[in-house]
mmCIF file of C-alpha atoms and ligand atoms in Angstrom:
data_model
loop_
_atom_site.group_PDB
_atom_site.id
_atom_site.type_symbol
_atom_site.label_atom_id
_atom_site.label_comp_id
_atom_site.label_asym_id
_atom_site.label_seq_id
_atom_site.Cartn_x
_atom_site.Cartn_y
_atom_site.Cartn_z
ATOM 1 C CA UNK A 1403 3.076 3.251 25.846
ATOM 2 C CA UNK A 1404 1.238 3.323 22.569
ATOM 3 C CA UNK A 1405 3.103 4.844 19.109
ATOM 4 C CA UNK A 1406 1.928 6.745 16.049
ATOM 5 C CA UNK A 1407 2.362 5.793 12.380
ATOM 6 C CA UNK A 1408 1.821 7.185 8.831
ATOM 7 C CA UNK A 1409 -0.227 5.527 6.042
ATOM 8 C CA UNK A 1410 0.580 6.854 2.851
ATOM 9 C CA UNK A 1411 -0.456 5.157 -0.258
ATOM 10 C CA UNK A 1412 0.363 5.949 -3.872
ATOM 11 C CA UNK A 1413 2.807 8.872 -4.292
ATOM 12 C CA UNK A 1414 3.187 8.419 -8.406
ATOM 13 C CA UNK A 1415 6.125 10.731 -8.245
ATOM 14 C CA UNK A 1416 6.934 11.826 -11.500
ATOM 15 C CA UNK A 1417 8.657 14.978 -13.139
ATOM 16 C CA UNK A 1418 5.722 16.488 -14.567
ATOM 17 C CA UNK A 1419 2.935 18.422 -12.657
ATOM 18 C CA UNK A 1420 5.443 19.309 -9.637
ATOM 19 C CA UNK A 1421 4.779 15.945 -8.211
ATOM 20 C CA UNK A 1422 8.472 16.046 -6.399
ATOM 21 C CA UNK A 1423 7.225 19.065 -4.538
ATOM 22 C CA UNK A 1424 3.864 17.715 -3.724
ATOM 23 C CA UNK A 1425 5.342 14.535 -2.295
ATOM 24 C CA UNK A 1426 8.209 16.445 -0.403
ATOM 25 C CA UNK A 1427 5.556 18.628 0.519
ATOM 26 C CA UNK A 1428 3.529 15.671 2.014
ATOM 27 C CA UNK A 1429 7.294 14.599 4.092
ATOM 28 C CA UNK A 1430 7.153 17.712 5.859
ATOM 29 C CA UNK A 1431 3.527 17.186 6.682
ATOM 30 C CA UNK A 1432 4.095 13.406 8.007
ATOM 31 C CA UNK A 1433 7.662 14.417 9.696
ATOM 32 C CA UNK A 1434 4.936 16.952 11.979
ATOM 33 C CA UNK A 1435 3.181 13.560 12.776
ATOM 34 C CA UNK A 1436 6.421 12.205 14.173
ATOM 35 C CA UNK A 1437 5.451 8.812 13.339
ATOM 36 C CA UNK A 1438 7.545 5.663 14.499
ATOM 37 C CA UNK A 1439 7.905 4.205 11.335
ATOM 38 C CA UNK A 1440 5.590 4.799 7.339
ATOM 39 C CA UNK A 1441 3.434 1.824 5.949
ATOM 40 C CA UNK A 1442 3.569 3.185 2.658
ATOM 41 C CA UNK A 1443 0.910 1.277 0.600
ATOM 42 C CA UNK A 1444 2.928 1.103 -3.423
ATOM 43 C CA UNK A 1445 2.326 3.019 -6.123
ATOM 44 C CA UNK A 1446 5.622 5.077 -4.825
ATOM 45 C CA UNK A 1447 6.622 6.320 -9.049
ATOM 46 C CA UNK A 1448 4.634 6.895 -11.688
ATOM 47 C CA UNK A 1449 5.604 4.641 -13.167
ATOM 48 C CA UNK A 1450 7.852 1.657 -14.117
ATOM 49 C CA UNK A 1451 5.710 -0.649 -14.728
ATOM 50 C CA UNK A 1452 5.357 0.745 -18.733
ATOM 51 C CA UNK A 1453 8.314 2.674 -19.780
ATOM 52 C CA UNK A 1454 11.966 2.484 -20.354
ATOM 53 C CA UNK A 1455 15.113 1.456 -18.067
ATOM 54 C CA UNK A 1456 15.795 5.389 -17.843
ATOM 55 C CA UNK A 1457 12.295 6.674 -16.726
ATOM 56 C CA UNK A 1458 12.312 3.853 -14.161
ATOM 57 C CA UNK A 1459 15.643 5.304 -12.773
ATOM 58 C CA UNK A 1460 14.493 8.861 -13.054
ATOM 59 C CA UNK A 1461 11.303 8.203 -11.534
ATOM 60 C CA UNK A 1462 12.579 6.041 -8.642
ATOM 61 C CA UNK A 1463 15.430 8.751 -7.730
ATOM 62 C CA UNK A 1464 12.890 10.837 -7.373
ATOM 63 C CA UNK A 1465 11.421 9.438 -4.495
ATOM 64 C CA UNK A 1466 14.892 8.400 -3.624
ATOM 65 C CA UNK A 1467 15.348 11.800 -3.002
ATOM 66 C CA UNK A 1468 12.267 13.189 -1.183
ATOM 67 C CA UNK A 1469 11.920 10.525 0.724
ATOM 68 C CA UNK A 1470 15.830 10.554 2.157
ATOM 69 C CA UNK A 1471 14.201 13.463 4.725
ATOM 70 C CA UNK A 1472 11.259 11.045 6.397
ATOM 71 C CA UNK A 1473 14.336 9.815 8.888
ATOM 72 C CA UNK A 1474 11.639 7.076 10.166
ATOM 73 C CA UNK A 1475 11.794 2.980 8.323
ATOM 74 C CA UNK A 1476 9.248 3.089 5.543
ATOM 75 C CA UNK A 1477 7.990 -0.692 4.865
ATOM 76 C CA UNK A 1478 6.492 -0.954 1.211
ATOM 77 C CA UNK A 1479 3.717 -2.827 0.174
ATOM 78 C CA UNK A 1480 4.404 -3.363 -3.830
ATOM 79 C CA UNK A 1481 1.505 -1.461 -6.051
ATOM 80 C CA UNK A 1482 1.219 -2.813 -9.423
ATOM 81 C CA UNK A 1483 2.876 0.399 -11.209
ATOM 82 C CA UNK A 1484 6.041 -0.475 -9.158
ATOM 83 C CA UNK A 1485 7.098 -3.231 -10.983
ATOM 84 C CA UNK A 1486 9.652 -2.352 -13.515
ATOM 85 C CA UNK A 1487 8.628 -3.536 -17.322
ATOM 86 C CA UNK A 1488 5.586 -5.213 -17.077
ATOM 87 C CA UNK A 1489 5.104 -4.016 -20.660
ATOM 88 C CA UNK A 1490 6.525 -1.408 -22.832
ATOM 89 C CA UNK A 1491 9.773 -1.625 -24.373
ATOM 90 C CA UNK A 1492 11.700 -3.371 -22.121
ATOM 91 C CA UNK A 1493 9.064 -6.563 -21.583
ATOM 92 C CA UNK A 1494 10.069 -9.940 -21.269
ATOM 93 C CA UNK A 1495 13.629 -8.242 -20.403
ATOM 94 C CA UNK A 1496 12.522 -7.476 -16.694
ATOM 95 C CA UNK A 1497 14.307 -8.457 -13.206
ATOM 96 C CA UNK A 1498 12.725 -11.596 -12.170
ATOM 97 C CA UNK A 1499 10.125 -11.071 -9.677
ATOM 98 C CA UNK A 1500 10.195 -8.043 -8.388
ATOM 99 C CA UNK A 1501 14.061 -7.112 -7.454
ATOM 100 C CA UNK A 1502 14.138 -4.181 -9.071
ATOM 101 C CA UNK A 1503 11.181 -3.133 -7.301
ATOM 102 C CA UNK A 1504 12.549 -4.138 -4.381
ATOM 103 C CA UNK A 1505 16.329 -2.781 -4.432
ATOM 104 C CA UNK A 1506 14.950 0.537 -5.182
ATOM 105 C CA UNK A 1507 12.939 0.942 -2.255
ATOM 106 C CA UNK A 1508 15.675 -1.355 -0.404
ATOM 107 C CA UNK A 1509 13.260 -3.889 0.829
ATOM 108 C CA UNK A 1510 14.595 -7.251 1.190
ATOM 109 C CA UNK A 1511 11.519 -9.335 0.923
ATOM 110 C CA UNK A 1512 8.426 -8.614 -0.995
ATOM 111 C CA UNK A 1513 6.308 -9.549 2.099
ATOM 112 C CA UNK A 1514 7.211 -9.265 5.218
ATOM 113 C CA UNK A 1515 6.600 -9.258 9.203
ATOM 114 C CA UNK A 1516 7.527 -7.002 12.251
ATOM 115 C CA UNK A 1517 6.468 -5.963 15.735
ATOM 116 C CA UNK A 1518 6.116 -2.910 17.337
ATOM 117 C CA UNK A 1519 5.049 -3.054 21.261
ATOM 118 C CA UNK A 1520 2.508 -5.555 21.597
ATOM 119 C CA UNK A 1521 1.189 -5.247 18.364
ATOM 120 C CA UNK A 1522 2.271 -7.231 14.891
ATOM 121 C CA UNK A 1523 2.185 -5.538 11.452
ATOM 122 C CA UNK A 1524 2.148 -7.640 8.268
ATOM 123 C CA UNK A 1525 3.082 -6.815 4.647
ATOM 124 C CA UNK A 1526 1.379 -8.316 2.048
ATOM 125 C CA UNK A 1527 2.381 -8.536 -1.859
ATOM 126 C CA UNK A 1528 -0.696 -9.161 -3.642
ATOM 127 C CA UNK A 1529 0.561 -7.992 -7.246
ATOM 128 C CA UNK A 1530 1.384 -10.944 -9.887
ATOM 129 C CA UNK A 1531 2.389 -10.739 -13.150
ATOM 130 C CA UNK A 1532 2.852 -12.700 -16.199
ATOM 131 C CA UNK A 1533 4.017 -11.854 -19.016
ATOM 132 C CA UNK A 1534 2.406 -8.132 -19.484
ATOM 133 C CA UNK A 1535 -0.376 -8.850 -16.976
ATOM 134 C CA UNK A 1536 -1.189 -8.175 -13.917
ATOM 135 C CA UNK A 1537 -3.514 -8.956 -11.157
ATOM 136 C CA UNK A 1538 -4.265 -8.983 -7.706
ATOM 137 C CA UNK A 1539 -3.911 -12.451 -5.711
ATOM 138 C CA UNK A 1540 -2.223 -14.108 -2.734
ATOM 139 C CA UNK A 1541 0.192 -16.734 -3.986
ATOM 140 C CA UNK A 1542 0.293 -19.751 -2.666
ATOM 141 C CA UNK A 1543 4.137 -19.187 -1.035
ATOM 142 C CA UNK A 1544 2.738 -16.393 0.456
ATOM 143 C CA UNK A 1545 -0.319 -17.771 1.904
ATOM 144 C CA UNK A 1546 1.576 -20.738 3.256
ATOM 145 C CA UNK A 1547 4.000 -18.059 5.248
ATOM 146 C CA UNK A 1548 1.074 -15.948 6.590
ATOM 147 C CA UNK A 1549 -0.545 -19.404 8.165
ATOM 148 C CA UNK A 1550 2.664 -20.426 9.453
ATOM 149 C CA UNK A 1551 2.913 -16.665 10.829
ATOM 150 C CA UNK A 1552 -0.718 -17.074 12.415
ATOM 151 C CA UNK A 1553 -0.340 -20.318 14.068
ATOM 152 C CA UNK A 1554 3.149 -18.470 15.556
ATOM 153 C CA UNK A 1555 1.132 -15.298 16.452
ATOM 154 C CA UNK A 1556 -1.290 -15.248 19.613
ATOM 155 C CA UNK A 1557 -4.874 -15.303 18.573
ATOM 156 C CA UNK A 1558 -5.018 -11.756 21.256
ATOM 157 C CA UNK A 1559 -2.275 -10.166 19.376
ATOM 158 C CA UNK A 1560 -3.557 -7.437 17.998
ATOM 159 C CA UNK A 1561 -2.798 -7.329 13.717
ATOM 160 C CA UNK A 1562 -2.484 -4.799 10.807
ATOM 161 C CA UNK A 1563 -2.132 -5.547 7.618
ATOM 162 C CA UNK A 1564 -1.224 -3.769 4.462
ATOM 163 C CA UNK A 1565 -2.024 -4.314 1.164
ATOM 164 C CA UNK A 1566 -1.891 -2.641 -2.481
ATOM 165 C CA UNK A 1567 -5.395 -3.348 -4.161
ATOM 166 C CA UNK A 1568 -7.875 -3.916 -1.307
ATOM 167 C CA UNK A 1569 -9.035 -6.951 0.183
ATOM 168 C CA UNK A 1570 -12.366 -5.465 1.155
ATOM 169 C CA UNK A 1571 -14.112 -2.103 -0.859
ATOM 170 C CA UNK A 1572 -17.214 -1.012 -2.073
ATOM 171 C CA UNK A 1573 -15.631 0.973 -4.833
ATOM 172 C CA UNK A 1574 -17.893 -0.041 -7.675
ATOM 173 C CA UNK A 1575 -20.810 0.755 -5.796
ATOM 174 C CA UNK A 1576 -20.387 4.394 -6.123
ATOM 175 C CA UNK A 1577 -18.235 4.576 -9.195
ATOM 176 C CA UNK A 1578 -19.172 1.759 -11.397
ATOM 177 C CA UNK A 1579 -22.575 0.618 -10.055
ATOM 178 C CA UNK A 1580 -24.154 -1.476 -7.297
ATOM 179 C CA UNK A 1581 -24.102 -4.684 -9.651
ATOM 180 C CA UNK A 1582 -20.987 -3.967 -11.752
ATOM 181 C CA UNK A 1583 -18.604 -6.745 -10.992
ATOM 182 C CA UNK A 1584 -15.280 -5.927 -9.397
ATOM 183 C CA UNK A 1585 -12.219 -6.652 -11.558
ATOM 184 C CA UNK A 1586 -8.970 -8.763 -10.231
ATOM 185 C CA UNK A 1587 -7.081 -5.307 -10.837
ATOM 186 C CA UNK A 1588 -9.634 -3.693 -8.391
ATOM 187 C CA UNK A 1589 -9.940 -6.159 -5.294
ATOM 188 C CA UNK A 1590 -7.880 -9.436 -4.093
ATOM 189 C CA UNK A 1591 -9.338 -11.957 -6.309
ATOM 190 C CA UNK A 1592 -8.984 -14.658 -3.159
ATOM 191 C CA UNK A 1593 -9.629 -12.395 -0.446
ATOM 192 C CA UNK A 1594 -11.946 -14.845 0.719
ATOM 193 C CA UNK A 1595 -8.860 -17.038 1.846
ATOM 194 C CA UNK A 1596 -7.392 -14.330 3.520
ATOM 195 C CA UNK A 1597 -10.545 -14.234 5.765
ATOM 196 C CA UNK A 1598 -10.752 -17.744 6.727
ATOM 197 C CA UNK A 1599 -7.132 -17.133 7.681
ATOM 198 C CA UNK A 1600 -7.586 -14.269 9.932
ATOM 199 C CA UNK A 1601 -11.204 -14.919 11.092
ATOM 200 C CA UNK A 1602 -9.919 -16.252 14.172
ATOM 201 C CA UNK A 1603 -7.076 -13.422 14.848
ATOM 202 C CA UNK A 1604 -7.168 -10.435 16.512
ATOM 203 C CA UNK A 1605 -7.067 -8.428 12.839
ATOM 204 C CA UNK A 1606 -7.713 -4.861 14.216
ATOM 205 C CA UNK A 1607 -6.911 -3.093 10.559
ATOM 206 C CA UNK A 1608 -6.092 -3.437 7.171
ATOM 207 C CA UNK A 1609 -4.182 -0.595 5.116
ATOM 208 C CA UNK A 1610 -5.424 -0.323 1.716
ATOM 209 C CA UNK A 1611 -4.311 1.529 -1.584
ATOM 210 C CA UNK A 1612 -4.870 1.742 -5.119
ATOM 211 C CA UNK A 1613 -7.580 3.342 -5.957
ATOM 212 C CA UNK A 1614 -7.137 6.456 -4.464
ATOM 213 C CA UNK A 1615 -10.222 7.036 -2.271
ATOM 214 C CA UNK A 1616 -10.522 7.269 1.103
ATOM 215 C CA UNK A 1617 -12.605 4.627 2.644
ATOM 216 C CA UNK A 1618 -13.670 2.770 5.458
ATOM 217 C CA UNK A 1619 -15.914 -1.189 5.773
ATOM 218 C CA UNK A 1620 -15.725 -2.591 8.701
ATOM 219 C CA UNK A 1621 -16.469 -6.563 8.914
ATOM 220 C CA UNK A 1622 -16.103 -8.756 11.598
ATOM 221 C CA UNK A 1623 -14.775 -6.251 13.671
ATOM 222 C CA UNK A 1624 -11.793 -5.653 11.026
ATOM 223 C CA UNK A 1625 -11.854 -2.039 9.681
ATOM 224 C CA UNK A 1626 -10.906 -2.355 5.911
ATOM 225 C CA UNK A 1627 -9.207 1.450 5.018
ATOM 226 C CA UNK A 1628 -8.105 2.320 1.918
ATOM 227 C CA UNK A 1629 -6.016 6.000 3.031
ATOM 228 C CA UNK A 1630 -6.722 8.254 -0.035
ATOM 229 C CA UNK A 1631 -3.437 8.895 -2.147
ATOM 230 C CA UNK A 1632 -0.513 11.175 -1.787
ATOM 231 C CA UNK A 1633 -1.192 12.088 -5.229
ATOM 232 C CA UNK A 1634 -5.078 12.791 -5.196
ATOM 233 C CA UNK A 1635 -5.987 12.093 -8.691
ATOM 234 C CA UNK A 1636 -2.833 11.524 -10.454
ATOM 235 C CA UNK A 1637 -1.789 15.066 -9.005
ATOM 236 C CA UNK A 1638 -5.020 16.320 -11.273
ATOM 237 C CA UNK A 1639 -6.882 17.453 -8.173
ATOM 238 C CA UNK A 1640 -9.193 15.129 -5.246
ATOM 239 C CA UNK A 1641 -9.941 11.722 -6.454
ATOM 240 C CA UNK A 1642 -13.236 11.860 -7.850
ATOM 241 C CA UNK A 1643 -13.814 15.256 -7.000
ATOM 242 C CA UNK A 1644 -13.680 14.571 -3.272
ATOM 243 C CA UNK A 1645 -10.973 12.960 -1.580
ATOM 244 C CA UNK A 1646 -7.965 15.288 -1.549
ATOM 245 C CA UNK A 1647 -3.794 14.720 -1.659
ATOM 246 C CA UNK A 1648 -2.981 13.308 1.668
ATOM 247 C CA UNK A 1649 -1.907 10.377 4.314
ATOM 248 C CA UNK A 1650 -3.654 8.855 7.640
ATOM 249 C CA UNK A 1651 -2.104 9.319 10.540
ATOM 250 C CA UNK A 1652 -2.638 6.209 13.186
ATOM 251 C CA UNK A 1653 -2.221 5.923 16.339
ATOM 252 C CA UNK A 1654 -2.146 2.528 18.498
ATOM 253 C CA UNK A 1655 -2.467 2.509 22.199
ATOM 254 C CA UNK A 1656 -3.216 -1.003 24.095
ATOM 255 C CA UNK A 1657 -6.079 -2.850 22.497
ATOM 256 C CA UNK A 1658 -7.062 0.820 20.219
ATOM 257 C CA UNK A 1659 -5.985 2.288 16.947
ATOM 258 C CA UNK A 1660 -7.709 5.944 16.117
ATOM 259 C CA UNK A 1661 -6.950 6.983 12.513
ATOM 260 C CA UNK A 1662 -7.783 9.784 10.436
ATOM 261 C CA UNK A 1663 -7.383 11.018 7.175
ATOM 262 C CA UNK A 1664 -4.837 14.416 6.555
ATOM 263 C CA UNK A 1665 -4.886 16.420 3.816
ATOM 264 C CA UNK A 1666 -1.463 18.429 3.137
ATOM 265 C CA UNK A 1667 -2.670 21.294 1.335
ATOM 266 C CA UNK A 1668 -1.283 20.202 -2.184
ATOM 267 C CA UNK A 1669 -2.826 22.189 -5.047
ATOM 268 C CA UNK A 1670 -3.134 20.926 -8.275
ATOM 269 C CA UNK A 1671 -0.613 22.558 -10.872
ATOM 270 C CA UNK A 1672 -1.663 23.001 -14.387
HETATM 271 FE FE1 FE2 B 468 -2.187 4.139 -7.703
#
């Protein structure tokens, strides 16, 4: 018993600095892994959130394509440059919610639940928008399904969670500054919720994204882990000089999940 999956967060696949080949590049690498199934974390194109009908398309047949070899269910989490026109020329004209978002990536719900062995994996959508902003919060509908979801779910079940924008970093600390204040685009504004939620549960992990580093808090026995991106800097080189292109590779076995970090070898192309 026990099964492997892949964590990969923010591809940004776009035509320009070879990103196709970096993130087809990174499929061979997590097709070695022979995962079970990808949590990929959003963030798949860069980007739809600011651009026309036509870049949206390009970008998202783009990872249409390199992601047609992974031959394993991805399950998305939405990232906040997946939305299609949150501003630029085609604002106020966008699909409602987040349809387009979700057809492209062929995702019937933008948060979700499923099982695998005795463990139970939850998708979270923490992106809202209105009008042409955006920020990071559980919605009420969704916070009413997740408790209805917990009181269903055994308090020994072991839980993972994904997520976009963390629910749990120290990011400013060594970027910004120890007492720099952490922005609603940076960290789940009502995290807080989330832990009164859960406090009781058997969380084991949650699967974060967005900013690009590769990091681990551990609180109550949850270990918070934001897996890097596929796409390093914006394909510019290792996020801030030290946390290369790559994807975690996780394994659960009973009560256990190991993890670690794997860097595919992508080199920055000028
Ligand atoms: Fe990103």
């Amino acid at each position: 018993m026990g099964f492997k999956f892949v964590h990969l967060t923010d591809t940004h696949i776009q035509p320009e600095l070879k990103a196709s080949e970096g993130v087809k590049k990174a499929i061979e690498a997590i097709r070695k892994s022979r995962p079970a199934f990808c949590l990929h974390g959003g963030d798949v194109v860069m980007d739809a959130a600011a651009v026309d009908r036509a870049r949206a398309e390009q970008v998202y047949d783009l990872w249409g394509e390199a992601s047609s070899n992974l031959g394993v269910p991805v399950h998305y989490a939405c990232g906040n440059h997946d939305v299609f026109a949150l501003t630029g020329p085609e604002q106020g004209k966008r699909d409602t919610d987040k349809q387009y978002w979700q057809r492209r990536v062929f995702q019937s719900e933008r948060f979700k639940t499923f099982d695998q062995e005795n463990w139970r994996f939850v998708v979270l959508d923490v992106v809202q928008t209105e009008r042409d902003r955006w920020w990071a919060e559980l919605d009420t509908e969704q916070l009413k399904w997740l408790d209805d979801l917990l009181r269903k779910t055994d308090k020994r079940q072991p839980l993972v969670f994904l997520t976009h924008v963390p629910l749990f970093t120290a990011i400013n600390q060594f970027t910004s500054g120890t007492t720099v204040a952490v922005k609603d685009t940076q960290i789940v504004k009502n995290a807080k919720t989330f832990f009164e939620l859960t406090e009781r549960h058997n969380v084991k992990a949650v699967f974060q994204g967005h900013t690009h580093v590769v990091e681990e808090v551990v609180y109550n026995d949850v270990h918070y882990i934001t897996g890097g991106a596929v796409c390093g800097d914006w394909w510019k080189g290792p996020r801030l000089g030290r946390h290369p292109e790559g994807f975690i590779e996780a394994e659960a076995k009973g009560e256990e999940l190991k993890w670690r970090y794997i860097p595919y070898g992508w080199k920055a192309q000028k």
